[in-house]
Short mmCIF file of C-alpha atoms in Angstrom, two decimals:
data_model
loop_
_atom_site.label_atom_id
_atom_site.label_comp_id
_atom_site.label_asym_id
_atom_site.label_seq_id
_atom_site.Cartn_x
_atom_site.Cartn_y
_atom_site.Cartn_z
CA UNK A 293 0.00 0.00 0.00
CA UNK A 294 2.69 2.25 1.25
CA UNK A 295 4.77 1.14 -2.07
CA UNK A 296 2.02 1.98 -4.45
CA UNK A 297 1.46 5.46 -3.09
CA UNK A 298 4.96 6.46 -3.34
CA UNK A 299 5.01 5.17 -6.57
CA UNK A 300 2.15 7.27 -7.50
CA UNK A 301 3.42 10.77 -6.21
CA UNK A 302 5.01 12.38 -9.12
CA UNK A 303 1.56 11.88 -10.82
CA UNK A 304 -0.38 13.06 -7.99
CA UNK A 305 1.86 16.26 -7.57
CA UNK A 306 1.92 16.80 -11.33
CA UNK A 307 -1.96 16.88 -11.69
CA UNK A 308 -2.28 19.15 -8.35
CA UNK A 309 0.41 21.69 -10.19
CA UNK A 310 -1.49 21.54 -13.18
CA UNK A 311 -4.79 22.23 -11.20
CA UNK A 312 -3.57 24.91 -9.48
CA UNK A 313 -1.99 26.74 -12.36
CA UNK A 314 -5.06 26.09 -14.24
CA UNK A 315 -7.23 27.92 -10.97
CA UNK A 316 -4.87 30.59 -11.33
CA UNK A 317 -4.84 31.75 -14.82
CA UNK A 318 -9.15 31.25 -15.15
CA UNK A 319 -9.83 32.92 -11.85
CA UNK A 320 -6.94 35.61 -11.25
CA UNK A 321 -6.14 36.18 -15.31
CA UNK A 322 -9.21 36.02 -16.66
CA UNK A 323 -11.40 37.20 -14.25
CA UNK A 324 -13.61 33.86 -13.93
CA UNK A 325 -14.39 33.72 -9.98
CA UNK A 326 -13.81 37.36 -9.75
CA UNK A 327 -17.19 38.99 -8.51
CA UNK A 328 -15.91 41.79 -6.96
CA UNK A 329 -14.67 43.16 -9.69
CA UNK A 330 -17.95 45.27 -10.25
CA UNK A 331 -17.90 46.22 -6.42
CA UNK A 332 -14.05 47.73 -6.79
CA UNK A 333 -15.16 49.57 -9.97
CA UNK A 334 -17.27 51.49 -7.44
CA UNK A 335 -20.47 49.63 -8.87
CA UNK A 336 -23.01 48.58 -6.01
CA UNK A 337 -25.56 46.64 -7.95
CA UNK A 338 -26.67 46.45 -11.68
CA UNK A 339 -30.43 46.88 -11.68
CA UNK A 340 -31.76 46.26 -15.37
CA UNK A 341 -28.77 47.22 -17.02
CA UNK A 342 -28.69 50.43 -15.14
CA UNK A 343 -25.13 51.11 -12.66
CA UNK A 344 -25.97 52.19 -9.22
CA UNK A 345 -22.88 53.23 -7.99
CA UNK A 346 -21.24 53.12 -4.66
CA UNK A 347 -20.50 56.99 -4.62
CA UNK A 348 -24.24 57.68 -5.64
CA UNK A 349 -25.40 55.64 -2.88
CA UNK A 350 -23.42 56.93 -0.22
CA UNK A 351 -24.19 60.30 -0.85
CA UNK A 352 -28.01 59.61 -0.86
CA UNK A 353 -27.59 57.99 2.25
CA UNK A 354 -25.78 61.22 4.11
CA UNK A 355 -28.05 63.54 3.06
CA UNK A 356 -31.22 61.52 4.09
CA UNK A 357 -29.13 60.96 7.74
CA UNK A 358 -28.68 64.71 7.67
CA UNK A 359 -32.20 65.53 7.10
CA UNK A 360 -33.11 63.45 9.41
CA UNK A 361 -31.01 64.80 12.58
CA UNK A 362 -32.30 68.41 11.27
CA UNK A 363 -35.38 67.16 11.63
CA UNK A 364 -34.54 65.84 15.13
CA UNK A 365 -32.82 68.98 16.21
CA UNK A 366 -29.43 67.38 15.37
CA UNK A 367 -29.43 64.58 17.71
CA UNK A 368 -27.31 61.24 16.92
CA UNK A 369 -29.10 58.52 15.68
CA UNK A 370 -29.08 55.13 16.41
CA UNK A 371 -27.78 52.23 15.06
CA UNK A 372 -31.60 50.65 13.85
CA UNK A 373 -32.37 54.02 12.28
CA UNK A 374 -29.87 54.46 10.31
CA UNK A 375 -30.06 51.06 9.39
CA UNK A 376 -33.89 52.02 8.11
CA UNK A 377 -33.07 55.46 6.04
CA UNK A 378 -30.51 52.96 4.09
CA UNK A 379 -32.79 50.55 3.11
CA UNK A 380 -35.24 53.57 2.35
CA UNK A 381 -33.04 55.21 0.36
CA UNK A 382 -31.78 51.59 -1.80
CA UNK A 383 -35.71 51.14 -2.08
CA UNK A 384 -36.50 54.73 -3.44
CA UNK A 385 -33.08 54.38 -5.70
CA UNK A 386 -34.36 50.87 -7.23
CA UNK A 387 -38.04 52.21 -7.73
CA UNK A 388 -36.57 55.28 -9.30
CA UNK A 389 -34.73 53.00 -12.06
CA UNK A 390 -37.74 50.89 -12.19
CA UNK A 391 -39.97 53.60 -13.15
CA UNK A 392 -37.70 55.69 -14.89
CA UNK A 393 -37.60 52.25 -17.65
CA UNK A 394 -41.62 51.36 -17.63
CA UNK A 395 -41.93 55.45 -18.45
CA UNK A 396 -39.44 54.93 -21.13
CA UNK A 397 -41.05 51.55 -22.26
CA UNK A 398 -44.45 53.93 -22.20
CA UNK A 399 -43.23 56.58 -24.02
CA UNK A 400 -44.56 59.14 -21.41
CA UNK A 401 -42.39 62.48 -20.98
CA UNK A 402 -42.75 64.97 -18.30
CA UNK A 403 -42.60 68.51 -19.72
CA UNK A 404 -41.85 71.65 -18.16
CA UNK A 405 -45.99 72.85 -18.10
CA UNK A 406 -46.61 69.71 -15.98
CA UNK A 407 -43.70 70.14 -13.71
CA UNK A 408 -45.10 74.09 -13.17
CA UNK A 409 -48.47 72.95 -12.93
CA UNK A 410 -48.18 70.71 -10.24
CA UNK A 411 -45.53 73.20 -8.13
CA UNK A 412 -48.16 75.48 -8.30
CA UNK A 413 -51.36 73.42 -7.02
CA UNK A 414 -49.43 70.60 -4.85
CA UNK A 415 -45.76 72.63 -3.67
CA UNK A 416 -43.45 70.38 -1.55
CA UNK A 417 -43.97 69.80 2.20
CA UNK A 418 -40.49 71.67 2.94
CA UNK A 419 -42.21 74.63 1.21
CA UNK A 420 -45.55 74.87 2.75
CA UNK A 421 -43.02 74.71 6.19
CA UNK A 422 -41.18 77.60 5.07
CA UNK A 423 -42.13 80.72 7.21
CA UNK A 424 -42.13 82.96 4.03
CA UNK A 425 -45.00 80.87 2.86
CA UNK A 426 -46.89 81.37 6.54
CA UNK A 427 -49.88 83.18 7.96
CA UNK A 428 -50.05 82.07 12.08
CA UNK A 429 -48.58 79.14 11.11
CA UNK A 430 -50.38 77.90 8.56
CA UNK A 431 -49.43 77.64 4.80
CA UNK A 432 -50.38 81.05 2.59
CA UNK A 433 -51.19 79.51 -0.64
CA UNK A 434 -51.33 83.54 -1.84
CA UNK A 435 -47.77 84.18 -0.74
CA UNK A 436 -46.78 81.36 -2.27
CA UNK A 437 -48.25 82.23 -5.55
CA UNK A 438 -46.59 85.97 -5.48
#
């Protein structure tokens, strides 16, 4: 037994070279097991073809913290909140791209009368909050429209 498996060694040694080499040049040189190549390009995930990039993401994610501790007279938050605003904000990024494509697929376009239009009868909830817009607290509609 002993005899046949030092017989059988060179062989044995040769094949595991030849199987590691082989590992080597598909997954290092050509790239075959490599899939973090899109995340050190900066790429987070590849939603129907569109990028969303690591950057983009990151940034998103600050300024919805941000808002948020204005909104809480700048007090820390905790661990579980922030945890939420980032899955908010990878939800509102994916349902962006989503709709952006069936609008495409549509054919519908937004033009500029639209976007006025609905400024003017529905404005943002940071506007109506904005004490130029207020009469004893309560949104102006008339200032807003001068």
């Amino acid at each position: 037994m002993m005899q046949t498996m030092r017989e059988n060694t060179k062989k044995v040694l040769w094949v595991l070279i030849i199987a590691f080499i082989g590992t080597i040049i598909f997954a290092w040189g050509m790239g075959g097991f490599d899939r973090n190549s899109q995340v050190r390009s900066g790429v987070l995930a590849i939603i129907d073809g569109e990028k969303i990039l690591q950057q983009d993401f990151d940034n998103r994610v600050e300024q919805r913290i941000q808002q948020e501790r204005e909104k809480n007279n700048n007090q820390d938050l905790d661990e579980n909140r922030v945890r939420t605003l980032r899955n908010e904000v990878w939800d509102g990024i994916i349902n962006e791209i989503l709709l952006e494509q069936e609008l495409d697929r549509l054919g519908v376009s937004i033009g500029t009368r639209e976007i006025a239009y609905e400024l003017r009868n529905n404005p943002p909830q940071y506007v109506q909050q904005a004490e130029v817009f207020q009469n004893n607290g309560q949104f102006y509609a008339a200032k807003y429209e001068d």
